[in-house]
């Protein structure tokens, strides 16, 4: 009997110990649950900005090419040997300056003969017109001499033109960009002797998309910049807007600008053309820093009941610092500006100033 009692007491004590441990664990769990309800998770500090309205001035920037105001191929209008070549590649010449002299010996002789014939025809006509006044000559005779005079005059004009053609001159002021003749070479009618460009005034040729071309007009002022002169701006004026677009639905536009002596531009350079203030409208906008991801899949964190709620938005126009919000946000809503790194959808936040 004594052995049985000892075993029973031992089992009873063991059961009691287990019961006490279970009771203690249960009480601890209640305390933990109560504390978890009382103490909230740590709020993530963030800076926010309110969605606001702003006046948006829509601008347009395109890349174009600078071309000379005029580019002329100078050709010979006579034939003969070049007895004088008065220019070299890169020379800048004024209008009317003689570039090439063609042998003019025969042309001068022809002009002298034509001048003599013209003088004789004029003298004969004058004499017979005086005789007609006294009836010493007939009307038919006077008409014949008048015809001879007109013919001689025409021959003289032709001979003078042919002599002038032996001097190949600058049709416009400009710079020689190609030289295609040497002293002593033979030239024919139509032979190209030089190419001239006038860069005192320039043109910028650009193509503008159909959605934007209706927003610009001839006479409008634009700003032109180049990579070769960083920070330097040139003022230009729209001179031509083509009424016909190309296959890409862009329209050729020409812009005139004066060349600069301090920062000279050259034909063939790239130019950045900026059209200011095409349209003006009021838009909802947010800073770029508020955007999560890219503008192709834009999202922002919106503050709702002290929590950061991830929301998709639709972005419209863009500037360097701000984005137009077409849909997804309302004016006055607060979006997270900084502190995104520790955020996820639904996380509690603390707005800091």
Coordinates of C-alpha atoms in Angstrom, one line a residue:
X1 CA 0.0 0.0 0.0
X2 CA 2.7 2.4 0.8
X3 CA 4.3 2.0 -2.6
X4 CA 1.1 2.6 -4.3
X5 CA 0.5 5.9 -2.4
X6 CA 3.9 7.2 -3.3
X7 CA 3.3 6.6 -7.0
X8 CA -0.1 8.3 -6.8
X9 CA 1.3 11.3 -5.1
X10 CA 4.1 11.7 -7.7
X11 CA 1.7 11.5 -10.5
X12 CA -0.5 14.1 -8.9
X13 CA 2.3 16.5 -8.4
X14 CA 3.4 16.1 -12.0
X15 CA -0.1 16.8 -13.3
X16 CA -0.3 19.9 -11.1
X17 CA 3.0 21.2 -12.4
X18 CA 1.9 20.8 -16.0
X19 CA -1.4 22.5 -15.2
X20 CA 0.4 25.5 -13.6
X21 CA 2.7 25.9 -16.6
X22 CA -0.2 25.8 -19.1
X23 CA -2.0 28.4 -17.1
X24 CA 1.1 30.6 -17.0
X25 CA 1.6 30.4 -20.8
X26 CA -2.0 31.2 -21.4
X27 CA -1.9 34.3 -19.2
X28 CA 1.3 35.5 -20.9
X29 CA -0.4 35.1 -24.3
X30 CA -3.3 37.3 -23.1
X31 CA -0.8 40.0 -22.0
X32 CA 1.0 39.9 -25.3
X33 CA -2.2 40.1 -27.3
X34 CA -3.4 43.0 -25.1
X35 CA 0.0 44.9 -25.6
X36 CA -0.1 44.3 -29.3
X37 CA -3.5 46.0 -29.4
X38 CA -2.4 48.9 -27.3
X39 CA 1.0 49.6 -28.9
X40 CA 0.8 50.4 -32.7
X41 CA 3.5 49.5 -35.2
X42 CA 6.2 52.2 -35.8
X43 CA 4.9 54.8 -38.3
X44 CA 7.2 55.6 -41.3
X45 CA 8.1 59.3 -41.4
X46 CA 7.3 60.9 -44.8
X47 CA 7.2 64.3 -46.3
X48 CA 4.1 65.1 -48.4
X49 CA 2.8 67.7 -50.9
X50 CA -0.7 68.7 -51.8
X51 CA -2.0 68.1 -55.3
X52 CA -2.5 71.6 -56.7
X53 CA -3.5 73.5 -59.8
X54 CA -1.0 75.4 -61.9
X55 CA -1.0 77.3 -65.2
X56 CA 0.8 75.2 -67.8
X57 CA 2.5 76.9 -70.7
X58 CA 3.0 74.3 -73.4
X59 CA 6.3 74.6 -75.2
X60 CA 7.9 72.7 -78.1
X61 CA 11.5 71.8 -78.8
X62 CA 12.7 70.3 -82.1
X63 CA 16.0 69.6 -83.7
X64 CA 16.8 71.1 -87.1
X65 CA 19.6 71.9 -89.5
X66 CA 21.1 75.3 -90.2
X67 CA 21.3 76.1 -93.9
X68 CA 22.6 79.2 -95.8
X69 CA 20.2 81.9 -96.6
X70 CA 21.2 81.4 -100.2
X71 CA 23.4 78.9 -102.0
X72 CA 24.4 79.6 -105.6
X73 CA 26.3 77.6 -108.2
X74 CA 28.2 80.0 -110.4
X75 CA 28.4 78.9 -114.0
X76 CA 30.0 80.3 -117.1
X77 CA 27.7 81.8 -119.7
X78 CA 30.4 81.8 -122.4
X79 CA 33.2 79.6 -123.6
X80 CA 36.9 80.3 -123.8
X81 CA 40.1 80.1 -121.8
X82 CA 40.4 81.4 -118.2
X83 CA 42.9 84.2 -118.3
X84 CA 42.3 85.2 -114.7
X85 CA 41.1 83.4 -111.5
X86 CA 40.7 85.8 -108.7
X87 CA 39.6 83.7 -105.8
X88 CA 40.4 80.7 -103.6
X89 CA 38.4 78.3 -101.5
X90 CA 37.0 80.0 -98.4
X91 CA 37.2 83.5 -99.7
X92 CA 34.3 85.8 -98.8
X93 CA 33.4 88.2 -101.6
X94 CA 31.0 91.0 -102.2
X95 CA 28.3 91.1 -104.8
X96 CA 29.6 92.0 -108.3
X97 CA 33.3 91.1 -107.6
X98 CA 34.9 89.4 -110.6
X99 CA 35.9 85.8 -109.9
X100 CA 37.0 84.6 -113.3
X101 CA 38.1 86.4 -116.5
X102 CA 37.7 84.6 -119.8
X103 CA 39.7 85.5 -122.8
X104 CA 37.8 88.5 -124.3
X105 CA 39.9 89.5 -127.3
X106 CA 37.4 88.3 -130.0
X107 CA 34.4 89.6 -127.9
X108 CA 35.9 93.1 -127.8
X109 CA 36.5 93.1 -131.5
X110 CA 32.9 92.0 -132.1
X111 CA 31.7 94.7 -129.9
X112 CA 33.7 97.3 -131.8
X113 CA 32.3 96.2 -135.1
X114 CA 28.8 96.2 -133.7
X115 CA 29.3 99.7 -132.3
X116 CA 30.5 101.0 -135.6
X117 CA 27.5 99.4 -137.4
X118 CA 25.1 100.9 -134.9
X119 CA 26.6 104.4 -135.3
X120 CA 26.3 104.2 -139.1
X121 CA 22.7 102.9 -138.9
X122 CA 21.8 105.7 -136.5
X123 CA 23.4 108.3 -138.8
X124 CA 21.6 107.0 -141.9
X125 CA 18.3 106.9 -140.1
X126 CA 18.7 110.5 -138.8
X127 CA 19.6 111.7 -142.3
X128 CA 16.7 110.1 -144.1
X129 CA 14.3 111.3 -141.4
X130 CA 15.4 114.9 -142.2
X131 CA 15.0 114.2 -145.9
X132 CA 11.5 113.0 -145.3
X133 CA 10.6 116.3 -143.8
X134 CA 11.4 118.0 -147.2
X135 CA 9.9 115.2 -149.2
X136 CA 13.3 114.3 -150.5
X137 CA 12.9 110.7 -149.2
X138 CA 10.0 108.4 -149.0
X139 CA 8.3 106.7 -146.0
X140 CA 9.5 103.3 -147.3
X141 CA 13.1 104.5 -147.3
X142 CA 12.8 105.8 -143.8
X143 CA 11.2 102.5 -142.6
X144 CA 14.1 100.5 -144.2
X145 CA 16.7 102.6 -142.4
X146 CA 14.7 102.4 -139.2
X147 CA 14.8 98.6 -139.5
X148 CA 18.5 98.6 -140.2
X149 CA 19.0 100.7 -137.0
X150 CA 17.0 98.3 -134.9
X151 CA 19.0 95.4 -136.2
X152 CA 22.3 97.1 -135.6
X153 CA 21.2 98.0 -132.1
X154 CA 20.2 94.4 -131.3
X155 CA 23.6 93.2 -132.6
X156 CA 25.4 95.7 -130.4
X157 CA 23.5 94.7 -127.3
X158 CA 24.3 91.0 -128.0
X159 CA 28.0 91.8 -128.5
X160 CA 28.1 93.9 -125.3
X161 CA 26.4 91.0 -123.4
X162 CA 28.9 88.5 -124.8
X163 CA 31.8 90.7 -123.7
X164 CA 30.3 91.1 -120.2
X165 CA 29.9 87.3 -120.0
X166 CA 33.7 86.9 -120.1
X167 CA 33.8 88.4 -116.6
X168 CA 32.2 85.8 -114.2
X169 CA 31.1 87.8 -111.1
X170 CA 29.6 87.2 -107.7
X171 CA 25.8 87.3 -108.1
X172 CA 25.4 87.6 -104.3
X173 CA 27.7 88.3 -101.4
X174 CA 28.9 85.1 -99.8
X175 CA 31.7 82.7 -99.1
X176 CA 33.3 80.3 -101.6
X177 CA 32.6 76.7 -100.6
X178 CA 33.9 75.0 -103.8
X179 CA 36.4 76.0 -106.5
X180 CA 36.1 74.2 -109.8
X181 CA 38.4 76.1 -112.2
X182 CA 42.1 76.8 -112.6
X183 CA 44.0 79.4 -114.5
X184 CA 44.3 78.5 -118.1
X185 CA 41.6 75.9 -118.2
X186 CA 38.9 75.9 -120.9
X187 CA 35.3 76.5 -119.9
X188 CA 32.1 75.9 -121.8
X189 CA 28.7 77.4 -121.5
X190 CA 27.2 75.9 -118.3
X191 CA 30.6 75.0 -116.7
X192 CA 30.4 75.3 -112.9
X193 CA 33.3 77.4 -111.6
X194 CA 32.4 77.9 -108.0
X195 CA 29.8 77.4 -105.3
X196 CA 28.8 80.3 -103.0
X197 CA 26.9 80.4 -99.8
X198 CA 25.5 83.5 -98.0
X199 CA 25.8 83.0 -94.3
X200 CA 25.2 86.6 -93.2
X201 CA 21.7 85.4 -92.7
X202 CA 20.8 81.9 -92.0
X203 CA 17.8 79.6 -92.1
X204 CA 16.9 76.7 -89.8
X205 CA 14.9 73.9 -91.3
X206 CA 12.8 71.8 -88.9
X207 CA 9.9 69.3 -89.2
X208 CA 7.0 69.9 -86.9
X209 CA 4.4 67.2 -86.0
X210 CA 0.8 67.7 -87.2
X211 CA -0.4 68.0 -83.7
X212 CA 1.9 71.0 -83.1
X213 CA 2.1 72.7 -86.5
X214 CA -1.4 74.2 -86.0
X215 CA -0.2 75.9 -82.8
X216 CA 2.5 78.0 -84.6
X217 CA 2.3 80.8 -87.1
X218 CA 4.5 82.7 -89.5
X219 CA 6.2 85.7 -87.9
X220 CA 6.3 84.0 -84.5
X221 CA 9.6 84.5 -82.5
X222 CA 11.6 81.4 -81.5
X223 CA 14.8 80.6 -79.6
X224 CA 17.6 78.8 -81.3
X225 CA 20.6 77.1 -79.6
X226 CA 23.5 74.9 -80.7
X227 CA 25.8 72.4 -79.1
X228 CA 28.8 74.3 -80.3
X229 CA 27.9 77.4 -78.2
X230 CA 26.5 76.1 -74.9
X231 CA 24.4 78.6 -73.1
X232 CA 24.2 81.0 -76.1
X233 CA 20.8 81.7 -77.6
X234 CA 19.9 83.1 -80.9
X235 CA 16.6 84.8 -81.8
X236 CA 14.8 83.6 -84.9
X237 CA 11.5 84.2 -86.8
X238 CA 9.3 81.7 -88.4
X239 CA 9.2 82.6 -92.1
X240 CA 7.6 79.6 -93.8
X241 CA 5.2 76.8 -92.7
X242 CA 4.7 74.3 -95.5
X243 CA 1.0 73.5 -96.1
X244 CA 1.9 69.9 -97.1
X245 CA 3.2 67.3 -94.7
X246 CA 5.4 64.3 -95.4
X247 CA 4.7 60.6 -95.0
X248 CA 5.5 60.9 -91.3
X249 CA 2.9 63.6 -90.9
X250 CA 5.4 66.3 -90.1
X251 CA 5.5 69.7 -91.8
X252 CA 8.6 71.5 -93.0
X253 CA 9.1 74.8 -91.2
X254 CA 11.8 77.5 -91.9
X255 CA 13.2 79.9 -89.4
X256 CA 15.3 83.0 -90.3
X257 CA 18.0 84.3 -88.1
X258 CA 20.9 86.7 -88.4
X259 CA 24.3 85.2 -88.0
X260 CA 26.5 86.4 -85.2
X261 CA 30.0 87.8 -85.6
X262 CA 30.8 86.9 -82.0
X263 CA 29.5 83.4 -82.2
X264 CA 29.4 82.7 -85.9
X265 CA 27.2 79.8 -87.1
X266 CA 27.9 77.6 -90.1
X267 CA 25.6 76.0 -92.6
X268 CA 25.2 72.3 -91.8
X269 CA 25.2 72.6 -88.0
X270 CA 22.5 71.1 -85.8
X271 CA 20.2 73.5 -84.0
X272 CA 17.7 73.2 -81.1
X273 CA 14.6 75.3 -81.8
X274 CA 12.4 76.2 -78.9
X275 CA 8.8 77.4 -79.5
X276 CA 7.6 79.2 -76.4
X277 CA 4.1 79.3 -75.0
X278 CA 2.1 77.4 -77.7
X279 CA -0.9 77.0 -75.3
X280 CA -1.8 78.0 -71.8
X281 CA -4.1 76.0 -69.5
X282 CA -4.8 75.1 -65.9
X283 CA -3.7 71.6 -64.8
X284 CA -3.5 69.4 -61.8
X285 CA 0.1 68.8 -61.1
X286 CA 2.5 67.0 -58.8
X287 CA 6.3 67.2 -58.4
X288 CA 8.3 64.5 -60.3
X289 CA 9.7 63.3 -56.9
X290 CA 6.3 62.1 -55.9
X291 CA 6.2 59.5 -58.8
X292 CA 6.9 55.8 -58.1
X293 CA 8.4 54.0 -61.1
X294 CA 8.3 55.5 -64.5
X295 CA 5.9 57.7 -66.4
X296 CA 4.9 54.6 -68.4
X297 CA 3.4 53.0 -65.3
X298 CA 3.0 55.9 -62.9
X299 CA 2.0 55.4 -59.3
X300 CA 2.0 57.6 -56.2
X301 CA 1.5 57.1 -52.4
X302 CA -1.6 59.0 -51.2
X303 CA -2.1 59.7 -47.5
X304 CA -5.5 58.2 -46.3
X305 CA -6.2 57.9 -42.6
X306 CA -2.5 58.2 -41.7
X307 CA -1.6 55.4 -44.1
X308 CA 0.2 55.4 -47.4
X309 CA -2.1 54.0 -50.1
X310 CA -0.5 53.1 -53.4
X311 CA -2.5 54.5 -56.3
X312 CA -2.1 54.5 -60.1
X313 CA -2.4 57.8 -61.9
X314 CA -2.5 58.9 -65.5
X315 CA 0.2 61.4 -66.5
X316 CA -0.1 64.0 -69.2
X317 CA 2.3 66.9 -70.0
X318 CA 5.7 67.0 -68.4
X319 CA 8.2 69.6 -67.4
X320 CA 11.7 69.1 -65.8
X321 CA 10.2 69.4 -62.3
X322 CA 6.4 68.7 -62.5
X323 CA 3.9 66.3 -64.1
X324 CA 0.4 66.9 -65.2
X325 CA -2.2 64.5 -63.6
X326 CA -5.0 63.7 -65.9
X327 CA -6.7 61.2 -63.6
X328 CA -6.2 59.3 -60.3
X329 CA -5.9 62.3 -58.0
X330 CA -8.0 65.2 -56.8
X331 CA -6.9 68.7 -55.9
X332 CA -5.9 69.0 -52.2
X333 CA -5.0 65.3 -51.8
X334 CA -1.7 64.7 -50.1
X335 CA 1.0 62.6 -51.9
X336 CA 4.3 61.4 -50.5
X337 CA 7.2 63.5 -51.7
X338 CA 10.0 61.7 -49.8
X339 CA 10.4 58.6 -47.7
X340 CA 9.3 56.1 -50.3
X341 CA 12.1 53.7 -49.6
X342 CA 10.4 52.3 -46.5
X343 CA 6.8 52.4 -47.8
X344 CA 4.5 49.7 -49.0
X345 CA 0.8 49.8 -49.6
X346 CA -1.2 50.4 -46.4
X347 CA 1.8 51.2 -44.1
X348 CA 1.1 53.7 -41.3
X349 CA 2.9 57.0 -41.8
X350 CA 3.8 60.1 -39.8
X351 CA 3.8 63.3 -41.8
X352 CA 6.8 65.5 -41.0
X353 CA 7.2 69.1 -41.9

